[in-house]
């Protein structure tokens, strides 16, 4: 039985989701994958706790709820962060799950650089560093022999990276298009049922999938960031967020949605990446799709991706999850961890 | 640059598809994946050609067309087969693509046993041995350190095995259901447009997706075999073909299809595998699905699979290919080969 020692940065919905999953299922994972997932360090805005012997995830969740920070855990240190945190955790893998920041990618980017310097593998749930420092990060990671996984950042739980890496081999990917932002799709779904934009936002917030400030979702920033990551990781592009032509969903009026619905169609917020003989372009904008279209039929917080490839043809993946967003993203982090363990020879994934 | 030396058994649609792809794209594959695919032996019913220096796939295709057998290739030997063929090919990988045989799995099973004895990895496109000798084959392969890949046998090009192995980790798969036989779906599609069963079969034959004798497809044998392979490989079951409750599509009358269509539904031939606390069952039978259902909306020769999992939720993959069946299956064999090369450390799949 191999221990996989994890340093987790960020303890919001995704970090907590991971702790919940580990608290409930660690024994099951151990039996299934031959590895023991051990949290040896957890940091949030208030500070951090490190313990190379392992931190109890169930107790950590209670501490966070009562004290507001993981630093409230016995032995925790308010203000502990950065390199000192990473050294204390003595982990093999950094799970970076702090809030995505498109300004300077912090605090994730500092943690990521520290982890690479220490030869730690990376499993990322935040998008900032991927979007702002892609080439730089991959270069240092490769130089240091460090693995970087980030399935959770491109529309979790969709298997977008896995499709490109393991399934579409031998074909050229010409177009990737997807509904990769659940919040926008939920709001458009509500509006097509007659709700106003404002009520659609409110309902999405009540369900727990929209933030208090939904700007990143409804103005297409989140989908554009995902498009950048997908384009760079899968198609070898070097796009920035500013390269993505971006139109959000604020301008859509109920009447358009109802009209589309009457004629067997739907207006969807689509991220579209095209690869024309190596020239890669990305855009995010509302698009009218027939309900019979693989993306047009996706309702509420369903998500999907369509790969147009040559010569294989059109391959589609869709997801409809009943678990909350934090749990779904945490499950996607976990699958990166299990695959990493398998590829590193640490454990085994059943054949 | 690493050579991957392939012994190919069977030179029907799939074997020829592989030769066509290698003839047209070998240079592209080399650049993309860092490996050179080299055919060092090819066998068909008429005999075989082996050449450790490599066989020219384009020329082999012409020889097959003119002489009817790969043994017509310069140096080819009529009647050459079995162990002698494998020894002559000196390959790392056996690509087994002979006709599926559910009686005794031959000639595939003998080739497979010979390859395992020689420590050759296996990429299978025929289903016989997987269905009849699963436990036996996997036991010998494991003992000999041999890898076994068979994505091409479970509804190529659907990513059924990849979803289970790389994406659904950390969740329990409770139900797998799919349209995994393109011929049946094509015939049902034609019938829902008003064709008779006989005309539907004829049209599928004209398109080139149905055999002269469509029994294996229309009576559900092919889908049942796929269900057995999926259940055993993904859910650790030990099902036989006779364990699958099987109803084909011959009994469906046009009126039922038209009625379904009028009410926004479709009758589809569905393979369904359930996993109830470790008890795995499989069935193949016609089922009425709304058009909005991920499988109900699949037309013509489209295929799809739906995984119902806990806690992740419902994940769907569908495929619509314009390439012919032989090419699609050969592409699926190729992706197994590239993944095998990557996992073995022979080449590299871009990150």
XYZ file of C-alpha atoms in Angstrom:
702
model
C 0.000 0.000 0.000
C 1.514 3.301 -1.127
C 0.690 6.562 0.644
C 0.026 9.548 -1.588
C 0.807 12.599 0.483
C -1.231 15.619 -0.561
C -0.718 19.310 0.151
C -4.052 21.039 -0.482
C -4.156 24.793 -1.030
C -7.578 26.395 -0.870
C -10.410 25.089 1.276
C -13.509 26.396 -0.479
C -16.120 24.224 -2.190
C -13.574 22.077 -4.022
C -11.162 21.638 -1.105
C -14.035 20.835 1.225
C -15.492 18.477 -1.387
C -12.199 16.599 -1.479
C -12.135 16.395 2.331
C -15.717 15.087 2.365
C -14.904 12.417 -0.225
C -11.759 11.334 1.623
C -13.576 11.264 4.971
C -16.359 9.098 3.547
C -14.557 6.840 1.083
C -10.862 6.672 1.838
C -11.100 2.960 2.691
C -12.981 2.226 -0.552
C -10.396 4.107 -2.605
C -7.623 2.212 -0.864
C -9.132 -1.140 -1.799
C -9.983 -0.079 -5.340
C -6.770 1.712 -6.325
C -4.107 0.390 -3.971
C -3.125 3.821 -2.687
C -3.835 5.688 0.532
C -4.638 9.388 0.046
C -3.165 11.284 2.974
C -3.662 15.007 3.539
C -0.383 16.186 5.031
C -0.987 19.913 4.624
C -3.999 22.161 4.065
C -3.857 25.923 3.633
C -6.589 28.540 3.342
C -6.710 32.325 3.618
C -6.479 32.150 7.409
C -3.349 30.012 7.615
C -2.498 26.343 7.440
C -2.072 23.055 9.186
C 0.704 20.642 8.255
C 1.236 17.191 9.652
C 3.328 14.585 7.819
C 1.452 11.870 9.744
C -1.820 12.941 8.147
C -4.706 15.309 8.899
C -8.145 13.891 9.657
C -10.445 15.232 6.908
C -13.710 14.864 8.871
C -12.308 16.737 11.856
C -10.787 19.373 9.572
C -14.229 20.045 8.073
C -15.675 20.637 11.545
C -12.771 22.905 12.496
C -13.265 24.952 9.322
C -16.969 25.305 10.025
C -16.502 26.398 13.628
C -13.334 28.531 13.404
C -13.534 29.695 9.771
C -10.020 28.509 8.922
C -8.048 25.280 8.704
C -5.491 26.972 10.970
C -7.930 26.248 13.799
C -6.961 22.544 13.585
C -4.746 21.445 16.530
C -1.188 22.422 15.587
C -2.462 24.812 12.901
C -0.626 28.098 12.315
C -2.511 31.303 11.471
C -0.810 33.055 8.556
C 1.249 30.029 7.536
C 1.598 30.000 3.729
C 4.010 29.729 0.808
C 7.250 27.775 0.910
C 7.096 27.244 4.666
C 3.729 25.540 4.229
C 5.008 23.291 1.423
C 8.093 22.329 3.430
C 5.958 21.464 6.446
C 3.582 19.311 4.406
C 6.344 17.154 2.877
C 3.863 16.025 0.217
C 4.317 14.334 -3.168
C 1.478 16.194 -4.822
C 0.166 19.750 -4.630
C -3.604 19.958 -5.069
C -4.139 23.635 -5.936
C -7.764 24.567 -5.294
C -7.662 28.211 -4.271
C -9.986 30.732 -5.922
C -9.255 31.297 -9.596
C -7.608 34.676 -10.130
C -7.164 35.997 -13.657
C -5.249 39.130 -12.485
C -2.032 37.578 -11.240
C -2.972 33.904 -10.640
C -2.155 34.219 -6.943
C -1.943 32.582 -4.506
C -1.959 29.530 -6.794
C 0.988 30.527 -8.955
C 3.379 30.901 -6.006
C 2.322 27.534 -4.619
C 2.735 25.950 -8.042
C 6.243 27.377 -8.509
C 7.211 26.247 -5.030
C 5.869 22.761 -5.694
C 7.738 22.449 -8.997
C 10.960 23.550 -7.283
C 10.388 20.789 -4.741
C 9.709 18.190 -7.458
C 6.068 17.793 -6.418
C 3.514 16.726 -9.015
C 0.586 19.089 -9.593
C -3.159 18.527 -9.688
C -4.838 21.847 -10.401
C -8.419 22.913 -9.792
C -7.769 26.653 -10.184
C -7.375 28.182 -13.640
C -5.284 31.304 -13.050
C -1.808 29.866 -13.528
C -2.930 27.701 -16.452
C -4.329 30.727 -18.252
C -1.635 33.281 -17.395
C 1.514 31.153 -17.157
C 0.916 28.070 -19.311
C 4.168 27.936 -21.286
C 6.286 28.968 -18.321
C 4.684 26.423 -16.004
C 4.924 23.528 -18.447
C 8.549 24.335 -19.228
C 9.598 24.301 -15.564
C 7.507 21.220 -14.842
C 9.087 19.305 -17.724
C 12.585 20.411 -16.698
C 11.944 19.168 -13.157
C 10.203 15.919 -14.267
C 6.977 17.063 -12.649
C 3.541 15.916 -13.870
C 0.763 18.493 -14.275
C -2.906 17.394 -14.317
C -5.871 19.739 -14.590
C -9.023 17.893 -15.719
C -10.961 19.784 -13.050
C -10.349 23.130 -14.785
C -11.949 22.479 -18.176
C -15.583 21.785 -17.404
C -15.469 19.089 -14.733
C -16.494 16.300 -14.958
C -16.318 16.264 -18.779
C -13.546 13.996 -20.098
C -12.147 16.657 -22.433
C -8.456 16.091 -21.783
C -8.869 12.318 -21.580
C -10.637 12.244 -24.960
C -7.757 14.138 -26.550
C -5.028 12.176 -24.799
C -6.350 8.617 -24.970
C -9.222 8.384 -27.458
C -8.750 10.682 -30.444
C -5.188 9.538 -31.136
C -4.531 9.135 -34.830
C -7.102 11.767 -35.834
C -6.802 15.514 -36.280
C -9.046 17.575 -33.997
C -10.535 20.304 -36.200
C -13.164 21.810 -33.923
C -13.906 21.509 -30.206
C -17.150 23.064 -29.067
C -18.809 22.806 -25.734
C -21.138 24.001 -23.053
C -18.503 24.248 -20.353
C -20.110 26.734 -17.955
C -22.953 25.173 -16.002
C -24.147 28.470 -14.514
C -24.804 30.109 -17.883
C -26.594 27.035 -19.149
C -28.739 26.925 -16.018
C -29.702 30.597 -16.386
C -30.541 30.226 -20.101
C -32.601 27.113 -19.300
C -34.572 29.005 -16.651
C -35.110 31.938 -19.022
C -36.380 29.654 -21.789
C -38.985 28.489 -19.263
C -40.099 32.075 -18.791
C -37.956 33.467 -15.972
C -36.327 36.882 -16.306
C -32.531 37.097 -16.447
C -32.477 38.349 -12.841
C -34.706 35.517 -11.621
C -32.615 33.037 -13.625
C -29.478 34.248 -11.839
C -31.271 34.043 -8.503
C -32.447 30.507 -9.128
C -28.907 29.446 -10.100
C -27.664 30.996 -6.857
C -30.327 29.149 -4.858
C -29.333 25.837 -6.450
C -25.801 26.679 -5.369
C -24.129 26.778 -8.782
C -23.819 30.563 -9.233
C -21.575 32.832 -7.155
C -22.919 35.908 -5.369
C -21.223 37.884 -8.137
C -21.892 35.836 -11.287
C -19.753 38.075 -13.548
C -17.102 35.454 -14.390
C -19.817 33.045 -15.526
C -22.382 35.246 -17.272
C -19.841 37.419 -19.078
C -18.104 34.345 -20.455
C -14.769 34.771 -18.631
C -14.924 31.308 -17.122
C -15.767 29.639 -20.459
C -13.093 31.722 -22.215
C -10.488 30.597 -19.661
C -11.506 26.974 -20.233
C -11.204 27.524 -23.996
C -7.679 28.907 -23.519
C -6.630 25.912 -21.419
C -8.173 23.440 -23.879
C -6.616 25.161 -26.897
C -3.166 25.318 -25.337
C -3.171 21.871 -23.787
C -4.836 19.916 -26.593
C -4.000 21.863 -29.742
C -0.566 23.171 -28.778
C -1.689 26.794 -29.100
C -0.403 29.735 -27.098
C -3.646 31.667 -26.586
C -4.264 34.291 -23.894
C -7.595 35.226 -22.376
C -7.567 38.379 -24.511
C -7.364 36.270 -27.685
C -10.820 34.814 -27.061
C -13.691 36.662 -28.751
C -16.143 36.726 -25.871
C -19.854 37.515 -25.676
C -21.681 36.673 -22.458
C -25.364 35.983 -21.889
C -26.466 39.279 -20.307
C -27.663 40.647 -23.639
C -30.030 37.760 -24.363
C -33.690 38.597 -23.879
C -36.387 36.164 -22.878
C -38.242 36.621 -26.149
C -35.310 35.235 -28.178
C -35.170 32.154 -25.967
C -38.906 31.586 -26.169
C -38.868 32.021 -29.949
C -36.043 29.526 -30.266
C -37.938 27.118 -28.052
C -41.096 27.406 -30.159
C -39.125 26.378 -33.227
C -37.464 23.350 -31.606
C -34.200 25.075 -30.822
C -32.354 26.644 -27.904
C -29.893 29.466 -27.439
C -26.801 28.172 -25.721
C -23.554 29.735 -24.583
C -20.998 27.852 -26.661
C -17.229 27.847 -26.349
C -15.780 27.028 -29.741
C -12.171 26.325 -30.618
C -11.150 25.839 -34.222
C -7.919 24.374 -35.518
C -7.400 25.246 -39.149
C -4.080 23.797 -40.290
C -2.450 24.670 -36.989
C -4.038 28.125 -36.629
C -6.073 27.919 -33.428
C -8.872 30.365 -32.622
C -11.327 30.465 -29.733
C -14.587 32.248 -29.056
C -17.398 32.168 -26.523
C -20.806 33.372 -27.614
C -24.510 32.580 -27.582
C -25.519 30.345 -30.468
C -28.855 28.952 -31.601
C -28.875 25.143 -31.716
C -31.620 22.674 -32.618
C -32.771 20.587 -29.644
C -31.602 17.504 -31.559
C -28.052 18.922 -31.597
C -25.869 17.231 -28.959
C -25.328 20.612 -27.263
C -28.764 22.082 -28.026
C -30.448 19.393 -25.946
C -28.439 20.036 -22.768
C -30.663 21.505 -20.068
C -30.136 23.088 -16.665
C -26.597 22.509 -15.425
C -25.780 19.757 -17.921
C -22.531 20.205 -19.807
C -21.100 18.755 -22.970
C -18.295 18.802 -25.482
C -18.200 17.844 -29.157
C -14.989 16.971 -30.986
C -15.036 17.229 -34.773
C -12.148 15.112 -35.972
C -10.670 13.783 -39.185
C -10.937 10.951 -40.113
C -12.719 9.545 -37.059
C -15.739 11.854 -37.165
C -17.772 13.488 -34.432
C -17.349 12.366 -30.814
C -19.530 13.837 -28.075
C -19.357 13.640 -24.275
C -22.004 14.985 -21.936
C -22.457 15.040 -18.169
C -25.460 15.373 -15.893
C -24.567 15.294 -12.266
C -26.733 15.267 -9.181
C -23.811 15.835 -6.827
C -23.029 19.495 -6.068
C -20.415 21.439 -8.030
C -17.809 21.191 -5.275
C -18.170 17.406 -5.086
C -18.094 17.006 -8.882
C -14.934 19.081 -9.158
C -13.380 17.234 -6.215
C -14.199 13.910 -7.901
C -12.419 15.198 -10.996
C -9.387 16.137 -8.874
C -9.515 12.625 -7.441
C -9.524 11.002 -10.860
C -6.431 13.032 -11.746
C -4.838 11.761 -8.534
C -5.700 8.120 -9.229
C -4.470 8.383 -12.821
C -1.305 10.115 -11.662
C -0.716 7.361 -9.099
C -1.241 4.755 -11.785
C 1.017 6.450 -14.334
C 3.690 6.975 -11.665
C 3.453 3.321 -10.675
C 2.416 4.261 -7.129
C -0.740 2.194 -7.061
C -2.842 0.412 -9.587
C -5.960 1.188 -11.523
C -7.797 -2.060 -12.290
C -7.243 -3.063 -15.930
C 12.448 6.780 -32.729
C 11.159 3.421 -31.505
C 9.849 0.819 -33.939
C 6.679 -0.970 -32.927
C 6.695 -4.278 -34.738
C 3.219 -5.569 -35.447
C 2.017 -9.046 -36.380
C -1.425 -8.671 -37.906
C -3.742 -11.687 -38.125
C -6.784 -11.249 -40.327
C -6.884 -9.058 -43.409
C -10.566 -8.257 -43.800
C -12.099 -4.796 -43.384
C -10.235 -4.014 -40.162
C -6.850 -5.370 -41.226
C -7.138 -3.602 -44.564
C -8.265 -0.440 -42.773
C -5.129 -0.555 -40.656
C -2.969 -1.043 -43.759
C -4.680 1.909 -45.464
C -4.121 4.153 -42.429
C -0.469 3.125 -42.133
C 0.109 3.590 -45.857
C -1.384 7.082 -45.807
C -0.300 8.444 -42.423
C 2.669 6.538 -41.079
C 4.885 9.633 -41.295
C 2.277 11.759 -39.457
C 1.950 9.175 -36.689
C 5.721 9.037 -36.362
C 5.962 12.783 -35.831
C 2.967 12.908 -33.485
C 3.670 9.908 -31.282
C 7.378 9.250 -31.607
C 6.958 5.660 -32.752
C 7.201 3.931 -36.110
C 4.495 1.329 -36.724
C 6.047 -1.507 -38.709
C 4.067 -4.456 -40.042
C 6.457 -7.413 -39.754
C 3.899 -10.138 -40.346
C 0.422 -10.361 -41.847
C -1.664 -13.531 -42.030
C -5.003 -14.269 -43.680
C -6.892 -17.438 -44.583
C -4.655 -18.036 -47.594
C -1.325 -17.878 -45.770
C 1.042 -15.216 -44.562
C 3.967 -12.951 -45.246
C 6.588 -12.232 -42.603
C 9.475 -9.847 -42.910
C 11.266 -8.454 -39.857
C 12.405 -5.493 -41.997
C 8.801 -4.432 -42.565
C 6.061 -5.042 -45.106
C 4.873 -2.192 -47.324
C 1.182 -1.683 -46.470
C 0.223 -0.013 -49.777
C 1.780 -2.784 -51.820
C 0.219 -5.414 -49.555
C -3.225 -3.954 -50.245
C -2.648 -4.254 -53.987
C -1.397 -7.825 -53.622
C -4.462 -8.774 -51.590
C -6.753 -7.274 -54.181
C -5.099 -9.007 -57.098
C -4.189 -12.403 -55.606
C -6.864 -12.692 -52.890
C -4.327 -13.387 -50.138
C -1.447 -11.654 -48.377
C 0.583 -14.773 -49.187
C 0.827 -13.348 -52.710
C 3.281 -10.703 -51.405
C 6.894 -11.427 -52.492
C 8.264 -13.935 -49.975
C 4.754 -14.845 -48.827
C 3.987 -18.458 -47.929
C 0.620 -20.047 -48.751
C -0.699 -21.928 -45.728
C 1.710 -20.271 -43.272
C -0.064 -19.811 -39.926
C 0.147 -20.349 -36.181
C 3.394 -20.445 -34.212
C 5.560 -20.527 -37.346
C 3.969 -17.251 -38.472
C 4.497 -15.579 -35.095
C 8.118 -16.703 -34.982
C 8.742 -15.357 -38.458
C 7.179 -11.973 -37.666
C 9.329 -11.356 -34.567
C 6.839 -8.682 -33.485
C 6.236 -6.973 -30.144
C 2.480 -6.775 -30.581
C -0.135 -9.109 -32.015
C -3.008 -7.246 -33.662
C -5.727 -9.908 -33.842
C -8.307 -8.912 -36.439
C -9.577 -12.185 -37.846
C -13.333 -12.838 -38.131
C -15.080 -13.087 -34.776
C -16.008 -16.679 -34.038
C -18.261 -17.459 -31.073
C -17.985 -21.266 -31.547
C -14.353 -21.843 -30.629
C -12.775 -18.367 -31.016
C -10.445 -19.655 -33.738
C -8.145 -18.791 -35.384
C -7.769 -15.858 -32.967
C -7.461 -17.867 -29.774
C -4.494 -19.914 -31.020
C -2.718 -16.766 -32.183
C -3.421 -15.104 -28.856
C -2.069 -18.026 -26.842
C 1.007 -18.162 -29.033
C 1.570 -14.421 -28.618
C 1.239 -14.604 -24.830
C 3.734 -17.494 -24.739
C 6.130 -15.277 -26.701
C 5.579 -12.304 -24.358
C 3.895 -10.254 -27.096
C 1.356 -7.592 -26.099
C -2.139 -7.969 -27.560
C -4.420 -5.516 -29.356
C -7.625 -7.316 -30.206
C -10.269 -6.460 -32.774
C -11.983 -9.862 -32.721
C -14.333 -10.792 -29.894
C -14.254 -14.595 -29.800
C -11.427 -15.114 -27.327
C -12.605 -12.239 -25.117
C -16.067 -13.755 -24.869
C -15.121 -17.441 -24.588
C -11.773 -17.330 -22.780
C -11.721 -14.069 -20.785
C -10.504 -15.340 -17.392
C -8.059 -17.784 -18.911
C -6.573 -15.202 -21.269
C -6.212 -12.483 -18.635
C -4.612 -14.926 -16.189
C -1.965 -16.065 -18.694
C -1.376 -12.496 -19.883
C -0.834 -11.241 -16.335
C 1.470 -14.146 -15.510
C 3.547 -13.360 -18.597
C 3.490 -9.544 -18.072
C 1.580 -9.070 -21.310
C -0.774 -6.139 -21.903
C -4.189 -6.793 -23.461
C -6.110 -3.971 -25.185
C -9.465 -4.344 -26.908
C -11.201 -0.971 -27.338
C -12.076 -1.975 -30.888
C -14.326 -4.821 -29.682
C -16.858 -2.900 -27.601
C -18.526 -0.544 -30.042
C -15.636 1.219 -31.771
C -14.999 4.141 -31.658
C -16.878 4.696 -28.369
C -14.535 5.372 -25.427
C -16.218 2.787 -23.195
C -13.100 1.243 -21.693
C -11.312 4.602 -21.441
C -14.243 6.145 -19.553
C -14.147 3.306 -17.027
C -10.367 3.244 -16.717
C -9.488 6.944 -16.694
C -12.609 9.044 -16.090
C -15.063 7.356 -13.740
C -12.448 6.587 -11.083
C -13.751 7.195 -7.588
C -17.372 6.482 -8.540
C -19.349 3.249 -8.651
C -20.734 2.314 -12.065
C -24.308 1.150 -11.463
C -25.645 0.889 -15.004
C -24.030 0.914 -18.440
C -26.414 1.110 -21.365
C -25.627 1.642 -24.973
C -26.389 1.410 -28.630
C -23.322 -0.607 -29.536
C -24.427 -2.251 -32.795
C -24.492 0.213 -35.667
C -26.207 -2.167 -38.082
C -29.288 -2.655 -35.888
C -29.565 1.059 -35.276
C -29.301 1.752 -39.007
C -32.033 -0.761 -39.814
C -34.366 0.591 -37.096
C -33.716 4.137 -38.347
C -34.631 3.146 -41.889
C -37.759 1.347 -40.693
C -38.897 4.377 -38.685
C -38.711 6.286 -41.968
C -41.079 3.777 -43.540
C -38.872 1.040 -44.990
C -39.714 -2.612 -44.401
C -37.346 -4.748 -42.329
C -36.061 -6.414 -45.495
C -35.448 -3.081 -47.216
C -33.798 -1.758 -44.060
C -31.380 -4.692 -44.084
C -30.725 -4.148 -47.785
C -30.011 -0.459 -47.282
C -27.589 -1.261 -44.432
C -25.852 -3.732 -46.736
C -25.624 -1.130 -49.513
C -24.066 1.387 -47.098
C -21.571 -1.324 -46.268
C -22.298 -1.723 -42.561
C -24.295 -4.977 -42.651
C -22.884 -8.381 -43.570
C -24.439 -10.543 -46.279
C -25.786 -12.643 -43.415
C -26.828 -10.066 -40.804
C -27.756 -12.669 -38.155
C -25.061 -11.712 -35.627
C -26.231 -8.098 -35.709
C -30.011 -8.320 -35.980
C -30.393 -11.176 -33.506
C -28.354 -9.276 -30.918
C -25.379 -11.662 -30.748
C -22.885 -8.907 -31.504
C -24.328 -6.532 -28.898
C -24.549 -9.377 -26.365
C -20.878 -10.201 -26.923
C -19.984 -6.552 -26.385
C -22.046 -6.559 -23.189
C -20.156 -9.628 -21.950
C -16.784 -8.012 -22.652
C -17.832 -4.726 -21.008
C -19.282 -6.482 -17.951
C -16.224 -8.671 -17.453
C -13.614 -6.022 -18.175
C -15.199 -3.062 -16.386
C -17.314 -4.612 -13.653
C -15.189 -7.641 -12.849
C -17.989 -10.040 -13.782
C -17.598 -13.508 -15.256
C -20.501 -13.540 -17.718
C -20.861 -15.851 -20.700
C -22.774 -15.168 -23.891
C -25.523 -17.481 -22.629
C -25.965 -15.283 -19.523
C -27.190 -12.353 -21.629
C -30.972 -12.134 -22.053
C -31.142 -11.399 -25.751
C -33.938 -10.161 -28.008
C -33.019 -9.020 -31.506
C -34.841 -6.640 -33.823
C -36.474 -9.096 -36.268
C -39.733 -9.064 -34.336
C -40.222 -5.307 -34.515
C -42.868 -4.191 -36.975
C -42.871 -0.889 -38.838
C -46.077 0.214 -37.151
C -44.451 0.182 -33.693
C -41.601 2.329 -34.963
C -43.933 4.782 -36.657
C -46.118 5.025 -33.546
C -43.084 5.701 -31.391
C -41.952 8.332 -33.844
C -45.336 10.077 -33.800
C -45.078 10.434 -30.026
C -41.538 11.843 -30.002
C -39.835 8.567 -29.224
C -37.866 5.834 -30.955
C -37.436 2.102 -30.517
C -33.773 1.286 -30.104
C -31.808 -1.891 -29.593
C -30.206 -1.304 -26.197
C -27.510 -3.304 -24.459
C -27.908 -2.811 -20.728
C -25.589 -3.956 -17.986
C -26.554 -3.494 -14.352
C -24.303 -3.741 -11.325
C -26.336 -4.147 -8.169
C -23.964 -4.477 -5.219
C -21.580 -6.587 -7.245
C -24.242 -8.709 -8.967
C -23.810 -8.002 -12.680
C -26.516 -8.733 -15.247
C -26.707 -8.003 -18.952
C -29.457 -7.919 -21.537
C -29.953 -6.807 -25.126
C -33.440 -5.873 -26.206
C -35.508 -3.285 -28.074
C -36.537 -0.424 -25.817
C -38.656 2.666 -26.414
C -36.761 5.891 -25.699
C -37.803 9.532 -25.999
C -35.905 11.401 -28.719
C -34.543 13.697 -25.995
C -32.915 10.663 -24.311
C -29.175 10.502 -25.100
C -29.675 7.124 -26.785
C -33.156 7.786 -28.199
C -31.786 10.579 -30.385
C -29.089 8.481 -32.079
C -29.888 7.975 -35.733
C -28.599 5.803 -38.557
C -25.263 4.257 -37.637
C -24.604 6.534 -34.661
C -23.635 4.785 -31.452
C -23.602 5.787 -27.824
C -23.065 4.692 -24.256
C -24.446 6.054 -20.989
C -22.812 5.409 -17.623
C -24.979 5.846 -14.533
C -22.576 6.314 -11.655
C -22.583 7.200 -7.981
C -21.783 9.852 -6.867
C -20.643 11.467 -10.131
C -23.924 11.106 -12.021
C -24.689 10.347 -15.658
C -21.919 10.487 -18.253
C -22.680 9.922 -21.932
C -20.468 9.376 -24.977
C -21.697 9.220 -28.536
C -20.047 8.799 -31.915
C -21.022 9.715 -35.457
C -18.470 8.731 -38.004
C -18.272 9.362 -41.695
C -15.372 6.981 -42.217
C -16.345 3.398 -43.034
C -16.647 0.729 -40.335
C -13.312 -0.872 -41.209
C -11.486 2.457 -40.936
C -13.222 3.381 -37.673
C -12.335 0.044 -36.116
C -8.773 0.300 -37.434
C -8.493 3.786 -35.907
C -9.602 2.290 -32.608
C -6.931 -0.419 -32.933
C -4.430 2.366 -33.613
C -5.391 4.294 -30.499
C -4.848 1.122 -28.470
C -1.427 0.833 -30.092
C -0.473 4.459 -29.365
C -1.679 4.168 -25.766
C 0.152 0.889 -25.355
C 3.335 2.462 -26.715
C 2.914 5.367 -24.323
C 2.205 3.177 -21.287
C 5.127 0.909 -22.176
C 7.394 3.940 -22.518
C 8.097 3.111 -26.181
C 7.074 6.458 -27.579
C 5.233 9.444 -26.310
C 1.705 10.722 -26.469
C 1.761 14.537 -26.287
C 0.746 15.671 -22.773
